[in-house]
Coordinates of C-alpha atoms in Angstrom, one line a residue:
M545 CA -15.8 -60.2 -145.5
H546 CA -13.9 -57.5 -147.3
T547 CA -10.8 -57.4 -145.2
S548 CA -8.9 -59.8 -143.0
P549 CA -7.9 -59.0 -139.4
L550 CA -4.5 -60.5 -140.3
D551 CA -3.9 -57.7 -142.9
Q552 CA -1.6 -54.8 -142.1
P553 CA -3.7 -51.7 -141.3
G554 CA -3.1 -48.9 -143.8
T555 CA -3.0 -51.2 -146.8
G556 CA -5.9 -51.9 -149.1
D557 CA -9.1 -51.9 -147.2
A558 CA -7.4 -52.6 -143.9
G559 CA -7.8 -49.8 -141.3
G560 CA -9.4 -49.1 -138.0
M561 CA -11.9 -51.8 -138.3
N562 CA -9.2 -54.4 -138.6
V563 CA -7.6 -53.1 -135.4
Y564 CA -11.0 -53.1 -133.7
I565 CA -11.7 -56.7 -134.5
V566 CA -8.2 -57.9 -133.6
E567 CA -8.0 -56.1 -130.2
S568 CA -11.6 -56.8 -129.1
A569 CA -11.3 -60.5 -130.1
R570 CA -8.2 -60.8 -128.0
R571 CA -9.8 -59.2 -125.0
L572 CA -12.9 -61.3 -125.3
A573 CA -10.8 -64.4 -125.4
Q574 CA -9.1 -63.3 -122.2
L575 CA -12.6 -63.1 -120.7
G576 CA -13.2 -66.7 -121.6
V577 CA -15.1 -66.3 -124.8
E578 CA -14.2 -68.5 -127.8
V579 CA -14.0 -66.3 -130.9
E580 CA -14.0 -67.4 -134.5
I581 CA -13.5 -64.8 -137.3
F582 CA -14.7 -65.6 -140.8
T583 CA -13.0 -63.7 -143.6
R584 CA -12.5 -64.1 -147.3
A585 CA -9.3 -65.9 -148.5
T586 CA -7.2 -63.6 -150.6
A587 CA -4.4 -66.1 -151.5
R588 CA -4.4 -69.8 -152.4
D589 CA -1.8 -70.7 -149.9
L590 CA -3.6 -69.4 -146.8
P591 CA -4.4 -72.1 -144.2
P592 CA -8.1 -72.8 -143.8
V593 CA -7.8 -72.0 -140.1
A594 CA -5.2 -69.7 -138.4
E595 CA -4.8 -68.9 -134.7
L596 CA -4.7 -65.1 -134.2
A597 CA -4.3 -65.5 -130.4
P598 CA -5.2 -68.1 -127.8
G599 CA -8.9 -68.6 -128.0
V600 CA -9.2 -66.7 -131.3
L601 CA -9.4 -68.5 -134.7
V602 CA -9.5 -66.9 -138.2
R603 CA -11.3 -69.0 -140.8
H604 CA -10.4 -68.3 -144.4
L605 CA -13.3 -69.0 -146.8
T606 CA -13.0 -69.3 -150.6
A607 CA -15.4 -66.7 -152.1
G608 CA -14.4 -65.5 -155.6
P609 CA -10.9 -65.0 -157.0
Y610 CA -8.1 -65.1 -154.5
E611 CA -6.7 -61.8 -155.7
E612 CA -7.9 -58.6 -154.0
L613 CA -11.3 -57.6 -155.3
D614 CA -12.7 -54.1 -155.3
R615 CA -15.5 -53.7 -152.7
A616 CA -17.9 -53.0 -155.6
E617 CA -17.3 -56.6 -156.8
L618 CA -17.8 -58.2 -153.4
P619 CA -21.6 -58.3 -153.3
A620 CA -21.5 -60.9 -156.1
Q621 CA -19.6 -63.2 -153.7
L622 CA -22.0 -63.0 -150.8
C623 CA -23.6 -66.4 -151.6
A624 CA -20.2 -68.1 -151.8
F625 CA -19.1 -66.5 -148.5
L626 CA -22.4 -67.4 -146.8
S627 CA -22.1 -71.0 -148.0
G628 CA -18.7 -71.3 -146.4
V629 CA -20.0 -69.9 -143.1
L630 CA -22.9 -72.3 -143.1
R631 CA -20.8 -75.3 -144.1
T632 CA -18.4 -74.7 -141.3
E633 CA -21.2 -74.6 -138.7
A634 CA -22.7 -77.8 -140.2
M635 CA -19.5 -79.7 -139.4
Y636 CA -20.3 -79.4 -135.7
D637 CA -23.1 -80.3 -133.3
P638 CA -25.9 -77.8 -133.2
G639 CA -25.4 -74.9 -130.9
R640 CA -21.7 -74.2 -131.6
Y641 CA -22.2 -70.5 -132.0
D642 CA -24.1 -68.3 -129.4
V643 CA -23.8 -64.9 -131.0
I644 CA -23.0 -63.5 -134.4
H645 CA -21.2 -60.2 -134.5
S646 CA -20.9 -58.9 -138.0
H647 CA -18.7 -55.9 -139.0
Y648 CA -19.5 -53.6 -142.0
W649 CA -22.6 -54.1 -144.1
L650 CA -21.4 -56.9 -146.4
S651 CA -20.7 -59.2 -143.4
G652 CA -24.1 -58.0 -142.0
Q653 CA -25.8 -59.4 -145.0
V654 CA -24.2 -62.8 -144.3
G655 CA -25.0 -62.5 -140.6
R656 CA -28.7 -61.8 -141.0
L657 CA -29.1 -65.0 -143.0
A658 CA -26.9 -67.1 -140.6
K659 CA -29.0 -65.7 -137.7
E660 CA -32.1 -67.2 -139.2
R661 CA -30.5 -70.6 -139.8
W662 CA -28.9 -70.9 -136.4
G663 CA -31.5 -69.2 -134.3
V664 CA -29.0 -67.0 -132.5
P665 CA -28.9 -63.2 -132.1
L666 CA -27.1 -60.9 -134.6
V667 CA -25.0 -58.0 -133.2
H668 CA -23.8 -55.6 -135.9
T669 CA -21.3 -52.8 -136.0
M670 CA -21.5 -50.5 -139.1
H671 CA -18.0 -48.8 -138.7
T672 CA -19.0 -46.5 -141.6
M673 CA -22.4 -45.8 -143.1
A674 CA -23.3 -44.9 -146.7
K675 CA -25.8 -42.3 -145.8
V676 CA -23.3 -40.5 -143.5
K677 CA -20.5 -40.7 -146.0
N678 CA -22.7 -39.4 -148.8
L679 CA -23.6 -36.4 -146.7
L680 CA -19.9 -35.5 -146.2
L681 CA -18.3 -36.4 -149.5
A682 CA -14.9 -35.2 -150.4
R683 CA -14.5 -33.2 -153.6
D684 CA -12.9 -36.0 -155.5
D685 CA -14.9 -38.9 -153.9
K686 CA -17.7 -40.9 -155.3
P687 CA -21.0 -41.4 -153.5
E688 CA -21.7 -44.8 -152.0
P689 CA -24.1 -46.8 -154.3
Q690 CA -27.8 -47.3 -153.5
A691 CA -27.3 -51.0 -153.2
R692 CA -25.2 -50.4 -150.1
V693 CA -27.8 -48.1 -148.6
V694 CA -30.5 -50.8 -149.1
G695 CA -28.1 -53.4 -147.7
E696 CA -27.5 -51.4 -144.6
E697 CA -31.2 -50.7 -144.1
Q698 CA -31.8 -54.5 -144.3
V699 CA -29.2 -55.3 -141.6
V700 CA -30.5 -52.5 -139.3
A701 CA -34.0 -53.9 -139.6
V702 CA -33.1 -57.4 -138.5
A703 CA -30.1 -57.0 -136.1
D704 CA -30.9 -57.7 -132.4
R705 CA -28.4 -55.2 -131.3
L706 CA -26.5 -52.4 -133.2
V707 CA -23.2 -51.3 -131.7
A708 CA -22.3 -47.6 -132.2
N709 CA -18.9 -46.3 -131.6
T710 CA -20.2 -43.0 -130.2
A711 CA -23.4 -41.3 -129.1
D712 CA -23.3 -39.4 -132.4
E713 CA -23.2 -42.6 -134.4
A714 CA -26.1 -44.0 -132.3
R715 CA -28.1 -40.9 -133.2
E716 CA -27.3 -41.4 -136.9
L717 CA -28.5 -45.0 -136.8
I718 CA -31.7 -43.9 -135.3
D719 CA -32.3 -40.7 -137.4
L720 CA -31.0 -41.9 -140.8
Y721 CA -31.8 -45.6 -140.6
G722 CA -34.8 -45.8 -138.3
A723 CA -33.1 -48.0 -135.8
A724 CA -35.0 -48.7 -132.6
E725 CA -33.4 -46.8 -129.7
D726 CA -33.6 -49.9 -127.4
R727 CA -31.5 -51.9 -129.9
V728 CA -28.6 -49.4 -130.2
A729 CA -25.7 -49.7 -127.7
V730 CA -22.8 -47.3 -127.5
V731 CA -19.5 -49.0 -127.1
N732 CA -16.4 -46.8 -127.5
P733 CA -13.4 -48.5 -129.2
G734 CA -10.2 -48.6 -127.2
V735 CA -6.4 -48.2 -127.7
N736 CA -3.6 -50.6 -126.9
L737 CA -2.1 -48.7 -124.0
S738 CA 0.8 -51.1 -123.7
V739 CA 2.0 -50.3 -127.2
F740 CA 0.9 -46.8 -127.7
R741 CA 2.4 -45.1 -124.7
P742 CA 4.5 -41.9 -124.1
G743 CA 8.2 -42.0 -124.8
S744 CA 11.2 -39.9 -125.8
Q745 CA 10.6 -37.8 -128.8
L746 CA 14.3 -37.5 -129.6
A747 CA 14.8 -41.2 -129.3
A748 CA 11.9 -41.9 -131.6
R749 CA 13.2 -39.4 -134.2
R750 CA 16.7 -41.0 -134.0
R751 CA 15.2 -44.4 -134.7
L752 CA 13.2 -43.1 -137.6
G753 CA 16.1 -41.1 -139.1
L754 CA 14.4 -37.7 -138.5
P755 CA 16.1 -34.4 -137.6
R756 CA 16.0 -33.8 -133.9
D757 CA 14.7 -30.2 -134.3
A758 CA 12.0 -31.0 -136.9
H759 CA 8.5 -29.6 -136.9
L760 CA 6.9 -32.9 -137.8
L761 CA 3.3 -32.9 -138.9
L762 CA 2.0 -36.5 -139.2
F763 CA -0.8 -38.2 -141.1
V764 CA -1.5 -41.9 -140.5
G765 CA -4.1 -43.8 -142.5
R766 CA -5.2 -45.0 -145.8
I767 CA -4.5 -42.7 -148.7
Q768 CA -8.0 -41.9 -150.2
P769 CA -10.2 -38.8 -150.6
L770 CA -12.3 -39.7 -147.5
K771 CA -9.3 -39.3 -145.2
A772 CA -8.3 -36.0 -146.8
P773 CA -4.5 -36.1 -146.6
D774 CA -4.4 -33.5 -149.3
V775 CA -5.7 -31.0 -146.7
L776 CA -2.5 -31.4 -144.7
L777 CA -0.3 -30.9 -147.8
R778 CA -2.2 -27.8 -148.8
A779 CA -2.1 -26.4 -145.3
A780 CA 1.7 -27.1 -145.2
A781 CA 2.2 -25.2 -148.4
R782 CA 0.2 -22.3 -147.0
M783 CA 2.4 -22.3 -143.9
L784 CA 5.6 -22.1 -145.9
A785 CA 4.2 -19.4 -148.1
D786 CA 3.3 -17.4 -145.0
D787 CA 6.6 -18.1 -143.2
P788 CA 9.4 -19.3 -145.5
S789 CA 11.7 -19.7 -142.5
L790 CA 9.8 -22.8 -141.5
R791 CA 11.1 -24.7 -144.6
G792 CA 14.4 -25.6 -143.0
R793 CA 12.6 -27.6 -140.2
L794 CA 9.1 -28.5 -141.4
V795 CA 8.6 -32.2 -142.2
V796 CA 5.2 -33.5 -143.5
A797 CA 5.0 -37.3 -143.2
C798 CA 2.1 -39.5 -144.4
V799 CA 2.2 -43.1 -143.2
G800 CA -0.1 -45.3 -145.1
G801 CA -1.0 -46.8 -148.6
P802 CA -3.6 -46.1 -151.3
S803 CA -7.0 -47.5 -150.7
G804 CA -10.5 -47.2 -152.1
N805 CA -10.8 -44.5 -154.7
G806 CA -7.2 -43.6 -153.9
L807 CA -6.1 -46.7 -155.8
A808 CA -6.9 -45.0 -159.1
R809 CA -4.1 -42.5 -158.5
P810 CA -1.6 -44.2 -156.1
S811 CA 1.0 -41.4 -156.7
L812 CA -1.5 -38.6 -156.0
L813 CA 0.2 -37.3 -152.9
T814 CA 3.7 -37.3 -154.4
E815 CA 2.3 -35.4 -157.4
L816 CA 0.4 -33.0 -155.2
A817 CA 3.5 -32.2 -153.1
A818 CA 5.5 -31.4 -156.3
E819 CA 2.6 -29.3 -157.6
L820 CA 2.6 -27.3 -154.3
G821 CA 6.3 -27.0 -154.2
I822 CA 6.8 -28.9 -151.0
S823 CA 8.5 -32.1 -152.2
D824 CA 11.5 -31.2 -150.1
V825 CA 9.6 -31.4 -146.9
F826 CA 7.2 -34.3 -147.8
R827 CA 7.7 -37.9 -146.9
L828 CA 5.4 -40.8 -148.0
V829 CA 6.0 -43.8 -145.7
P830 CA 4.6 -47.3 -146.2
P831 CA 2.2 -48.7 -143.6
A832 CA 4.0 -49.5 -140.4
P833 CA 3.5 -52.2 -137.7
Q834 CA 2.2 -51.0 -134.4
E835 CA 5.6 -50.6 -132.6
E836 CA 7.1 -48.5 -135.4
L837 CA 3.8 -46.6 -135.7
A838 CA 4.0 -45.7 -132.0
D839 CA 7.5 -44.2 -132.8
W840 CA 6.0 -42.0 -135.5
Y841 CA 3.4 -40.7 -133.1
R842 CA 6.0 -40.0 -130.4
A843 CA 8.2 -38.2 -133.0
A844 CA 5.5 -35.9 -134.2
S845 CA 4.8 -32.4 -133.2
A846 CA 1.1 -33.1 -134.0
T847 CA -0.9 -35.8 -135.7
V848 CA -3.3 -34.5 -138.3
V849 CA -6.7 -36.2 -138.9
P850 CA -8.6 -34.1 -141.5
S851 CA -11.1 -36.8 -142.5
H852 CA -14.4 -35.9 -144.1
S853 CA -16.1 -38.7 -142.2
E854 CA -14.9 -40.9 -139.4
S855 CA -16.9 -43.3 -137.3
F856 CA -14.4 -43.0 -134.5
G857 CA -10.8 -42.2 -135.4
L858 CA -8.5 -44.7 -133.7
V859 CA -5.5 -42.9 -135.1
A860 CA -6.4 -39.9 -133.0
L861 CA -6.6 -42.0 -129.9
E862 CA -3.3 -43.9 -130.6
S863 CA -1.5 -40.6 -131.1
Q864 CA -2.9 -39.1 -127.8
A865 CA -1.9 -42.3 -125.9
C866 CA 1.7 -41.6 -127.1
G867 CA 1.4 -38.0 -125.7
T868 CA 1.1 -36.3 -129.1
P869 CA -1.8 -33.9 -129.5
V870 CA -4.1 -34.1 -132.5
A871 CA -5.6 -31.6 -135.0
A872 CA -8.7 -33.3 -136.2
A873 CA -11.8 -32.4 -138.3
A874 CA -14.8 -31.8 -136.2
V875 CA -16.8 -34.7 -137.7
G876 CA -18.3 -38.0 -136.5
G877 CA -16.5 -39.9 -133.8
L878 CA -13.5 -37.5 -133.8
R879 CA -15.6 -35.3 -131.6
T880 CA -15.4 -38.1 -129.0
A881 CA -11.9 -39.2 -129.7
V882 CA -10.4 -35.7 -129.2
R883 CA -11.2 -33.3 -126.4
D884 CA -11.2 -29.9 -128.1
G885 CA -8.7 -27.6 -126.4
V886 CA -7.6 -30.3 -123.9
S887 CA -6.1 -33.1 -125.9
G888 CA -6.0 -31.5 -129.3
V889 CA -8.0 -29.1 -131.5
L890 CA -11.1 -29.8 -133.5
V891 CA -11.2 -27.9 -136.8
D892 CA -14.4 -26.9 -138.6
G893 CA -14.4 -27.5 -142.4
H894 CA -11.4 -28.4 -144.6
D895 CA -10.1 -24.9 -145.7
P896 CA -6.3 -25.3 -145.9
A897 CA -5.9 -21.7 -144.7
V898 CA -7.8 -22.5 -141.5
W899 CA -5.8 -25.7 -141.0
A900 CA -2.5 -23.8 -141.7
R901 CA -3.3 -21.4 -138.9
V902 CA -4.0 -24.2 -136.4
L903 CA -1.0 -26.2 -137.4
R904 CA 1.3 -23.2 -137.3
R905 CA 0.4 -22.8 -133.6
F906 CA 1.4 -26.4 -132.9
V907 CA 4.9 -25.8 -134.3
T908 CA 5.5 -22.2 -132.9
T909 CA 3.9 -22.4 -129.5
P910 CA 5.7 -25.2 -127.6
R911 CA 4.3 -24.4 -124.1
W912 CA 0.7 -24.7 -125.4
R913 CA 1.6 -27.9 -127.2
E914 CA 3.0 -29.3 -123.9
E915 CA -0.3 -28.5 -122.2
L916 CA -2.2 -30.4 -124.9
S917 CA 0.3 -33.3 -124.6
R918 CA -0.5 -33.7 -121.0
G919 CA -4.2 -33.6 -121.8
A920 CA -3.8 -36.1 -124.6
R921 CA -2.2 -38.7 -122.3
E922 CA -4.9 -38.3 -119.7
H923 CA -7.7 -38.4 -122.2
A924 CA -6.4 -41.5 -124.0
A925 CA -5.8 -43.4 -120.7
A926 CA -9.6 -43.6 -120.2
F927 CA -9.9 -45.7 -123.3
G928 CA -8.8 -49.4 -123.1
W929 CA -9.8 -52.4 -125.1
Q930 CA -10.6 -54.3 -121.8
A931 CA -13.4 -51.9 -121.2
T932 CA -14.6 -52.3 -124.8
A933 CA -14.7 -56.1 -124.5
A934 CA -16.5 -55.9 -121.2
R935 CA -19.1 -53.7 -122.7
L936 CA -19.5 -56.0 -125.7
M937 CA -20.1 -58.9 -123.3
D938 CA -23.0 -56.9 -121.8
V939 CA -24.4 -56.3 -125.3
Y940 CA -24.1 -60.0 -126.2
A941 CA -25.7 -61.1 -123.0
G942 CA -28.6 -58.7 -123.5
A943 CA -29.1 -59.9 -127.1
V944 CA -29.2 -63.5 -126.0
A945 CA -31.5 -62.9 -123.1
N946 CA -33.9 -60.9 -125.3
L947 CA -34.0 -63.5 -128.0
H948 CA -34.9 -66.3 -125.6
K949 CA -37.2 -64.5 -123.3
V950 CA -40.5 -66.3 -122.7
P951 CA -43.7 -64.2 -123.2
V952 CA -45.8 -63.8 -120.1
A953 CA -49.5 -64.5 -120.5
V954 CA -51.8 -61.6 -119.4
N955 CA -55.4 -62.1 -118.5
V956 CA -57.5 -59.2 -119.8

């Protein structure tokens, strides 16, 4: 409801969830499943129905003003969005939809009501959870409101299946939300291995206009406190203070746009770079399409993912698929997405001094970095969207079978 799969990841609220929905929908369609994605129309001239891929339709529903709304304003549009979903289904013969798969708690609220009306199972993926985020808040971030916590609890209570990205997330659903273990299924997200693949670092740097001998530290994602790009900038400043000779080659690039609480100060990173005295090595790059993004990964010495909370961390997987190791915070799904010491390094906490020591090793120890690069390619190769879609099919089939099972009479 709050973001369209047609939006460019890295802008507004578009991020890993958008990639997840697009890629899994495409692979489900290749398996013979018809997929229809309902999303809120954010412009008057959007077509009511658009084809994302063969077998995948995106339906734009009018729910509130067309301009982008803050997520805090979206609960007021739940009734309008639900009305659009139910009206669409009513245009067809009964039984058009077999399964509802909702993503994020707002859509889960719509899904739980549509489930009751249509008599079909509800499968839900949280992507992020308020209780988890509130336990791991960034210094400048705001806690998620109680209304979201209650909304998530309601969805967990009625969903026939809950899809967790990792075993850690499954445990959080069970421990923090009281989810029944037999309704939680772990399905790892994937990576598009045909787009994100190894290639020449020098060629990528040439295409991006980067120095061939640069020490490039890369951040990819939405610019907001939760993603902690400031940790990278502070660590880079510490690296230069410790070793001024790095200044001639160090490049710190952040590819993404402001989002969430970051919208309040869209120039925050540029201002922080000036405050830290690293404006000369800092580059802020607009969100890039996948092919260009793959070049950024190939060009990098390391990709840095210092998030305070992360349900999985697709950026880490995309980078590793390109052969670039990752320095990631040891939180959430990043502990699955990155094999510590094999495909990258997991860092405890967000102390810039600690991160500076880790990142300095990436730029000054090329042999070690090459070992991690090989491990990164091997680790990422095990994750593909085809496997994700096949596992989702199993989850859907189990939810349908469980919903329609006939009770067996027992004589006592």
